[in-house]
Short mmCIF file of C-alpha atoms (C1' of nucleotides) in Angstrom, two decimals:
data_model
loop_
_atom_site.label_atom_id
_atom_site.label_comp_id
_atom_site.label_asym_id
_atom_site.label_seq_id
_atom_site.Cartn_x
_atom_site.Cartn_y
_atom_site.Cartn_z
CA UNK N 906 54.73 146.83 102.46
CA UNK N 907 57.29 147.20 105.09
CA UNK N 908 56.57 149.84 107.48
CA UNK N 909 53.03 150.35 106.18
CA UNK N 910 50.36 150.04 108.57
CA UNK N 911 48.49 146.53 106.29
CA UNK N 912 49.32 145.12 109.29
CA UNK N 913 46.88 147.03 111.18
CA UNK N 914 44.75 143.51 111.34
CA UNK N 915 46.55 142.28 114.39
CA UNK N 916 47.46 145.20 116.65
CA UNK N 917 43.72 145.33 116.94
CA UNK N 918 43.34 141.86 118.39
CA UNK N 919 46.62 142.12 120.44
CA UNK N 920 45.46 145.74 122.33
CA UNK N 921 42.06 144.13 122.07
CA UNK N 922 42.92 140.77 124.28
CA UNK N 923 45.06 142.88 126.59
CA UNK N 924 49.03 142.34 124.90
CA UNK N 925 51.19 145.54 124.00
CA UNK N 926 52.01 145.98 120.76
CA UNK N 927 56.02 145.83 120.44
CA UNK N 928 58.19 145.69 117.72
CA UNK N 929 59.13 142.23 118.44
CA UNK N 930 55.80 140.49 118.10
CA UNK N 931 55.37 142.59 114.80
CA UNK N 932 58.66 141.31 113.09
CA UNK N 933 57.88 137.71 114.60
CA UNK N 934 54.32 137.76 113.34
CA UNK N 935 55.99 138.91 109.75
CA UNK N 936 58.81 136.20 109.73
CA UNK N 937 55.58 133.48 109.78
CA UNK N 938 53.47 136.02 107.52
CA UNK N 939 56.53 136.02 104.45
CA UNK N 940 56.85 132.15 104.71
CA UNK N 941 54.76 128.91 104.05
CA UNK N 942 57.77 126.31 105.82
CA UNK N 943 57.08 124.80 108.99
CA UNK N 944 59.49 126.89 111.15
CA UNK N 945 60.94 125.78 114.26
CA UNK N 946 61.44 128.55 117.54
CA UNK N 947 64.97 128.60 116.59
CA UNK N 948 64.02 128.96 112.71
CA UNK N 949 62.12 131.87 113.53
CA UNK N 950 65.14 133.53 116.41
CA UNK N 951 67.52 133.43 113.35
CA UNK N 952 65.49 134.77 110.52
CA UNK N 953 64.24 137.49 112.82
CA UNK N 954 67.53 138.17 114.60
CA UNK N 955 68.95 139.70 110.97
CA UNK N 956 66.86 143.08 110.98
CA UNK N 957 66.40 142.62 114.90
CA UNK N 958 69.54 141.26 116.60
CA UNK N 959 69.18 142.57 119.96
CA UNK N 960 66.09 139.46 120.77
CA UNK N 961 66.21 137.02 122.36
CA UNK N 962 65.08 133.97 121.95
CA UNK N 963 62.50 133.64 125.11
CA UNK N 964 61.02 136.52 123.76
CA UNK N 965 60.45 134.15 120.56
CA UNK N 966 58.97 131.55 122.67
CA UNK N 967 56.84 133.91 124.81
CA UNK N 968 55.65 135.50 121.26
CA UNK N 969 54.71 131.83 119.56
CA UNK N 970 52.86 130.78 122.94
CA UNK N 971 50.52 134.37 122.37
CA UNK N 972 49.90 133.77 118.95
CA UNK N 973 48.77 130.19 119.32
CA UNK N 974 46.30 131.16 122.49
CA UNK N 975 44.59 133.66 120.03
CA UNK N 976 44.49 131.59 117.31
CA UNK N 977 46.93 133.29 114.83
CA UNK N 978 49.18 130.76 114.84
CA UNK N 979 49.54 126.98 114.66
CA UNK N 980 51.65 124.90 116.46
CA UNK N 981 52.68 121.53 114.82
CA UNK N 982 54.59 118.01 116.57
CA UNK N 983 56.31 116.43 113.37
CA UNK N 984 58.25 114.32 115.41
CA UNK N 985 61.54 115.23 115.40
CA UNK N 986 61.27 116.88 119.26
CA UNK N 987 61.06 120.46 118.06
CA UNK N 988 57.48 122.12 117.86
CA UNK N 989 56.96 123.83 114.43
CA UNK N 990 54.63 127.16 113.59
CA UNK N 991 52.42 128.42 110.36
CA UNK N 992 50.37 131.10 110.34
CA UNK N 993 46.82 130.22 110.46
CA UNK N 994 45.10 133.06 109.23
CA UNK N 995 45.73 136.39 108.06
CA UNK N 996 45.64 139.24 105.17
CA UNK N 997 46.90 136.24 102.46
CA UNK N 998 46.03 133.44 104.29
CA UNK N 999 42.17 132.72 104.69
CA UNK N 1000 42.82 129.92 102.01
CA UNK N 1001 45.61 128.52 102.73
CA UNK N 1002 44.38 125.34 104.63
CA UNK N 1003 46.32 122.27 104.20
CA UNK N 1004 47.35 119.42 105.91
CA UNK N 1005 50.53 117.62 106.32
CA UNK N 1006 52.00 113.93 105.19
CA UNK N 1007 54.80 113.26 107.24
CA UNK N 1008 58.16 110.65 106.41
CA UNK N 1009 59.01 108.20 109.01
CA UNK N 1010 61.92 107.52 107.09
CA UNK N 1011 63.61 111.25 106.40
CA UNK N 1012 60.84 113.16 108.72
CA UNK N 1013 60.35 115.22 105.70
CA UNK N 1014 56.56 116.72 105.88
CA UNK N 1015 54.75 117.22 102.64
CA UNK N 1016 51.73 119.44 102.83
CA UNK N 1017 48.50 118.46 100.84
CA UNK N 1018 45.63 120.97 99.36
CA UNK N 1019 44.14 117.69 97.76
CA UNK N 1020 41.01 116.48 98.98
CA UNK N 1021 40.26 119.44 101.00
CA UNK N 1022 36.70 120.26 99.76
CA UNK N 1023 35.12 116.60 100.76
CA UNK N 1024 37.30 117.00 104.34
CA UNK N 1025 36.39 120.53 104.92
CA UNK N 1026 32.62 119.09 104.67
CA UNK N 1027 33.14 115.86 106.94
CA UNK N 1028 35.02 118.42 109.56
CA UNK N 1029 32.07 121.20 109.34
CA UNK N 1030 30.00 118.01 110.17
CA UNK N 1031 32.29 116.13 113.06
CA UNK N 1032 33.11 119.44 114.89
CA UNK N 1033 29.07 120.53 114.79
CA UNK N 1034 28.28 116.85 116.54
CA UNK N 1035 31.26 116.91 118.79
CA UNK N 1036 30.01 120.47 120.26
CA UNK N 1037 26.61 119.74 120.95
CA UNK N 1038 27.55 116.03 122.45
CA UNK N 1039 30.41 117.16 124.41
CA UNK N 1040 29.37 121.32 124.46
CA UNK N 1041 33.31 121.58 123.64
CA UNK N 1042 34.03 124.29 122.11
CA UNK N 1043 36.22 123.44 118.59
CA UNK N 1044 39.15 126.06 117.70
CA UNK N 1045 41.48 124.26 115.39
CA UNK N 1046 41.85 120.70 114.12
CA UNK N 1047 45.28 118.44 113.12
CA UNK N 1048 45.27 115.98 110.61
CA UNK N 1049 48.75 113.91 109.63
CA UNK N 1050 49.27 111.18 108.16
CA UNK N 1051 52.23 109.09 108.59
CA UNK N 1052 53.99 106.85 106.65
CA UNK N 1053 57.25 106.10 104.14
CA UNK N 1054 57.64 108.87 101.12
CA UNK N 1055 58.67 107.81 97.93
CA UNK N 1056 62.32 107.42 98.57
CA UNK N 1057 62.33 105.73 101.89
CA UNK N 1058 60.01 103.05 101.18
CA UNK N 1059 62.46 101.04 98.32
CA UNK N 1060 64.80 100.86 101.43
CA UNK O 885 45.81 85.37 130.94
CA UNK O 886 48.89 86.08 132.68
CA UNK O 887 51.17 83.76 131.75
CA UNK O 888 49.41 81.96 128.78
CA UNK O 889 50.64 82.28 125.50
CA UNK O 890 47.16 83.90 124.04
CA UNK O 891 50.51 86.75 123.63
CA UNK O 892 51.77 84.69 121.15
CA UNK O 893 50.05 86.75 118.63
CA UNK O 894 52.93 89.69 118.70
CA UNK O 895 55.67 87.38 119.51
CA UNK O 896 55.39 86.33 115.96
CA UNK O 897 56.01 89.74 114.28
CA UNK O 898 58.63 90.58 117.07
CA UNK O 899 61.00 87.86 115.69
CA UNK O 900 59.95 88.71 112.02
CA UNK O 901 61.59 91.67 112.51
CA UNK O 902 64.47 90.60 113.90
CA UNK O 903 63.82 91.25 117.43
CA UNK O 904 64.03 88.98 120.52
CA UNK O 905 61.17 88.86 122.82
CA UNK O 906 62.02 89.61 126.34
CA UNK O 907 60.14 89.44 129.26
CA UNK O 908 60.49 93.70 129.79
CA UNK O 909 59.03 93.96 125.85
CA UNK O 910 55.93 90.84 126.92
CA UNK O 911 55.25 93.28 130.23
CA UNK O 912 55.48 96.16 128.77
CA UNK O 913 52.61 95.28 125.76
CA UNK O 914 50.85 93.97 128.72
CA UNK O 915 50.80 97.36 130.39
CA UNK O 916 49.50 99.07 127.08
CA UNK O 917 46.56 95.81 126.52
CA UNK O 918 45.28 96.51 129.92
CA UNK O 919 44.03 99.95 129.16
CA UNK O 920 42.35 102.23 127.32
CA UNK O 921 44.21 105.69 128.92
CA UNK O 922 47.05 107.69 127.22
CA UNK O 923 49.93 106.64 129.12
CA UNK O 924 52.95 108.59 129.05
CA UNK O 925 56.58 106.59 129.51
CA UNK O 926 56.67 107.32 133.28
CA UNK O 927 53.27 105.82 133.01
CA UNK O 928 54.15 102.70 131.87
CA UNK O 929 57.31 102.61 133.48
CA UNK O 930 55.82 102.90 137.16
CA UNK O 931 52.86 100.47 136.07
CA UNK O 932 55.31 97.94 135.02
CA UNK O 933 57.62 98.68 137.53
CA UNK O 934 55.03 96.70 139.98
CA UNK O 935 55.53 93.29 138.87
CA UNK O 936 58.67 93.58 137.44
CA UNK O 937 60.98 96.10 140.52
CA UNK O 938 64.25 95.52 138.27
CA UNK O 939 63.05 97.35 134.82
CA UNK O 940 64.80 100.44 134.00
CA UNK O 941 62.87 103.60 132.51
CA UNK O 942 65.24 102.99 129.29
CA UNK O 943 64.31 100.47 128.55
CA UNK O 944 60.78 101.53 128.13
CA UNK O 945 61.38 104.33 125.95
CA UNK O 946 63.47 101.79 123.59
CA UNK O 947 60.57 99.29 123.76
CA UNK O 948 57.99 102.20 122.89
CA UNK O 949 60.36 103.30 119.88
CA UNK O 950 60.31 99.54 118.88
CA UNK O 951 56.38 99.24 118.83
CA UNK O 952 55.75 102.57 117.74
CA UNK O 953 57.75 102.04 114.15
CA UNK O 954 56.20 97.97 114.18
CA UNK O 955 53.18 99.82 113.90
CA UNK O 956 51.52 97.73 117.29
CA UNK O 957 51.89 101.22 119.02
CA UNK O 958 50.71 104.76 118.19
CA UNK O 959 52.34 108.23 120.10
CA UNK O 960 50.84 111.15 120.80
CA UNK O 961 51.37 114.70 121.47
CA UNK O 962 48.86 116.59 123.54
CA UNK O 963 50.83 119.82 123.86
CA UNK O 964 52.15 119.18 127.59
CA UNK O 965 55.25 118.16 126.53
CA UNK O 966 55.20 114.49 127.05
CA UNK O 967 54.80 111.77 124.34
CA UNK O 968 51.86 109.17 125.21
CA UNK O 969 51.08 106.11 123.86
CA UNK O 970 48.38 103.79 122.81
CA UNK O 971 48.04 100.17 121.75
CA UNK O 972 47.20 100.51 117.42
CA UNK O 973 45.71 96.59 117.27
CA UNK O 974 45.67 93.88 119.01
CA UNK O 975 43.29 91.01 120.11
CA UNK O 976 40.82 93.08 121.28
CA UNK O 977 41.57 96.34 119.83
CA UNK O 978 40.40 96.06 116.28
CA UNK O 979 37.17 98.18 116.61
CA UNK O 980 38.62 100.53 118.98
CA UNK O 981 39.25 103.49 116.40
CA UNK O 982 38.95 106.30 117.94
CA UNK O 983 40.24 110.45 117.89
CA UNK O 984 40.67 112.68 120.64
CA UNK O 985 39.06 116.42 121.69
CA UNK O 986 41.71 118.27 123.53
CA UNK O 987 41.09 120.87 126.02
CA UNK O 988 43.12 123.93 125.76
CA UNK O 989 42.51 124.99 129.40
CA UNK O 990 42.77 121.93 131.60
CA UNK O 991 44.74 119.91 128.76
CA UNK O 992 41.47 117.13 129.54
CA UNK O 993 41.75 114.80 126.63
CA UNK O 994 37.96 113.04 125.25
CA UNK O 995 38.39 110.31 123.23
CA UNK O 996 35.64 109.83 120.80
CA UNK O 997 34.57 107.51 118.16
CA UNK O 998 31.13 109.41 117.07
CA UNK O 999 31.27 110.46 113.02
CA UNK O 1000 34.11 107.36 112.65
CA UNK O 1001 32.14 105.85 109.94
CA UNK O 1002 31.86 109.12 107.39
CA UNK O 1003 35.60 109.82 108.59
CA UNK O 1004 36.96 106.07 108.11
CA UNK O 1005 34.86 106.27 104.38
CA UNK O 1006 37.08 110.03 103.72
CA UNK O 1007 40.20 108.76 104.92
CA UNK O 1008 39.90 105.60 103.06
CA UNK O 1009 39.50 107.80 99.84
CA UNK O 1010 41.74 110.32 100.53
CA UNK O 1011 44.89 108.09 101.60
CA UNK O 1012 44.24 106.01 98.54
CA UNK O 1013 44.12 109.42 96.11
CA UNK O 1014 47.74 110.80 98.40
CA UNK O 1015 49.39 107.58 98.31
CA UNK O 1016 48.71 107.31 94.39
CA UNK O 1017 49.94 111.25 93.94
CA UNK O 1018 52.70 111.19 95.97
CA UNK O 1019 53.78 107.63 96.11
CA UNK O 1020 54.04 107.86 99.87
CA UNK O 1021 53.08 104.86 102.09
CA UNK O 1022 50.54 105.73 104.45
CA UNK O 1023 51.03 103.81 107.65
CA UNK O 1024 49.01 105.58 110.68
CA UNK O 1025 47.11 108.88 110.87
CA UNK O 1026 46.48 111.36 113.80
CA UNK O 1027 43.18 113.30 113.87
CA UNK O 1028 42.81 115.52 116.42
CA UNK O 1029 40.66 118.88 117.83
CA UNK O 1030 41.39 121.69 119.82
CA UNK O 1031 39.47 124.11 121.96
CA UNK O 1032 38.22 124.27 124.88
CA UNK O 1033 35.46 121.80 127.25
CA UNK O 1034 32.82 122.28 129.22
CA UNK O 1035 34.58 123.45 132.15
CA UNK O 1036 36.85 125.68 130.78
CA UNK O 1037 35.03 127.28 128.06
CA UNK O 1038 32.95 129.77 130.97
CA UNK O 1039 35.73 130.89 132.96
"C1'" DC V 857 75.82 73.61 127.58
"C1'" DC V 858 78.08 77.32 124.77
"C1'" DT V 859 78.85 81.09 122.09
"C1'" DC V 860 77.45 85.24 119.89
"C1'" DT V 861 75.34 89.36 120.34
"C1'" DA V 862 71.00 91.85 121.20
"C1'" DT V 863 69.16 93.70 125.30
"C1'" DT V 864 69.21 95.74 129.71
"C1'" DG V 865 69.77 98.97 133.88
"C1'" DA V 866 72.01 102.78 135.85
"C1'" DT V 867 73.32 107.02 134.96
"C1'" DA V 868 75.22 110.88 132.44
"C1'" DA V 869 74.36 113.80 128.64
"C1'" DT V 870 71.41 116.22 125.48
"C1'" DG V 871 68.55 119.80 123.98
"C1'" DG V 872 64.11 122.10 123.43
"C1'" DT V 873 61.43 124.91 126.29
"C1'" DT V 874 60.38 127.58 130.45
"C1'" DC V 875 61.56 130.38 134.41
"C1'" DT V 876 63.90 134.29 136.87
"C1'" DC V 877 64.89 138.87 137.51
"C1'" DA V 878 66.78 143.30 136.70
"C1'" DT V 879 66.10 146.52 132.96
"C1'" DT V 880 63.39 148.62 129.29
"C1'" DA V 881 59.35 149.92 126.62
"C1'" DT V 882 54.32 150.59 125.98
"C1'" DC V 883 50.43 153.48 126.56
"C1'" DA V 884 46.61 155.76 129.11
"C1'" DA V 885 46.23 159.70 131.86
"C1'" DT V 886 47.97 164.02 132.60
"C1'" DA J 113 55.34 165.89 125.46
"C1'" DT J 114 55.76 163.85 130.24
"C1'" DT J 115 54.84 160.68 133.62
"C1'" DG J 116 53.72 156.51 136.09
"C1'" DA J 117 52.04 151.85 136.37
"C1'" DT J 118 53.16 147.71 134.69
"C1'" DA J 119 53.72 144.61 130.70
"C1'" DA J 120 57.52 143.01 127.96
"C1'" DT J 121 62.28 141.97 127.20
"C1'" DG J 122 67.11 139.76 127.12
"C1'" DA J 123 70.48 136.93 129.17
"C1'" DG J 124 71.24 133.05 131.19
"C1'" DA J 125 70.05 129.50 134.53
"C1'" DA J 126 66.89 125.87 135.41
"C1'" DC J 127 63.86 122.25 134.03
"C1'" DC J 128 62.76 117.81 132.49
"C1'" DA J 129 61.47 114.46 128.86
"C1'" DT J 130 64.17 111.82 126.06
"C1'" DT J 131 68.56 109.71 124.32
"C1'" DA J 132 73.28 107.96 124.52
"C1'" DT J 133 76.87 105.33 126.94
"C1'" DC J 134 78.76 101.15 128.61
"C1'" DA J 135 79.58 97.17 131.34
"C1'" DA J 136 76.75 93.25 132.71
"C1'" DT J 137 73.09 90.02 131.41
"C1'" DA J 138 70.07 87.03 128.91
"C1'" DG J 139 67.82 85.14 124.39
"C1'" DA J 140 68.31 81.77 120.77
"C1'" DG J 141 70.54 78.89 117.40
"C1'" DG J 142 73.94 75.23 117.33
#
DNA sequence: CCTCTATTGATAATGGTTCTCATTATCAAT
DNA sequence: ATTGATAATGAGAACCATTATCAATAGAGG
């Protein structure tokens, strides 16, 4: 780990749609590699600033925008007026779908594995008929629910 | 129409909740009745604007907030950094579940309501097994796909 | 009609995100 | 290894959708 070159995977896809390699996408694209939290921009400038402190945070935002164009990333509206980021594929990753339950109340956001093998089938189905109808061609998919969690609803 | 009280419908819950219905709220529910686009604030705000010069862009956020958490309202985010909003239920509104296919390149957003049947049968299933595992109230959810259209998909 | 207070409109403030630009770093060609 | 073209960066200003403030107004029960 660390230094090694495991993380060969991307540089291949970043040289290969035209981006530089640079230190700072590495340690950004690690930050969201170590973690399975939603994290904010800012989340990610302050975890990364602590082996990195010279970035900055546009460079954070220019980063995040990359990574969700070429699909490495995904970028999440909770609600709260701050976008969150997961990684959405990767080394440990491939099976790591989920989706997310999300409090009204506390804007806490649970994320749910359940139910995934029945969805996974309806969405294989939904995105084939939405391409052909609509020749639109699917990347990525949200699915939230909303609602009270278990402590906000006796208020 | 216009004046008639066929509104009455919404009026009811409004004071159930402790809320006084005001001509800016009636106009504003109007607005969101009349159509079946995403309208963003400003939207609504210049719509209702029209036939009512005097009503402040406040005031439509706060009346948005208000319908969104009644549940009468549902917001979206498409990713361009405004919030839009579309009537949940209503008179004529029942059958109207639908998702949305969101472009990528030209930010286009297709509504659809193909595959609703298999999905509504899913979701039905699966809020029922998250609300029993988690205890969590399920009040709205948000289906949604990304990628690109037609247009944008050959450039 | 009157009172209480929720609501409103105008506007300032907020804050996440994007833009600007001079400087620095990447990397293919040498 | 060096160089040159240019992509990337950091600092901070700018942007702009949304929220907060506050005095004036209007809804609704009595």
């Amino acid at each position: 780990m660390g230094r090694c070159r495991g993380n060969a995977w991307w540089q291949g896809r970043f040289r290969g749609c035209g981006y530089r390699v640079t230190a700072g996408r590495e340690i950004i694209l690690d930050a969201l590699t170590k973690t399975d939290k939603h994290l904010s921009a800012e989340d990610i400038y302050l975890s990364v600033k602590k082996s990195c402190p010279g970035i900055g945070l546009a460079t954070v935002y220019r980063t995040l925008e990359i990574l969700v164009e070429m699909g490495l990333v995904l970028k999440f509206d909770f609600g709260d007026g701050r976008a969150r980021y997961e990684l959405a594929e990767g080394p440990n990753k491939e099976a790591n779908h989920h989706h997310h339950l999300i409090c009204a109340g506390c804007k806490r956001v649970i994320d749910y594995t359940d139910f995934i093998e029945d969805e996974v089938e309806l969405l294989r189905k939904t995105e084939k008929g939405l391409s052909e109808k609509y020749n639109f061609d699917i990347k990525s998919h949200v699915i939230q629910f909303y609602g009270l969690c278990e402590k906000c609803k006796t208020k």
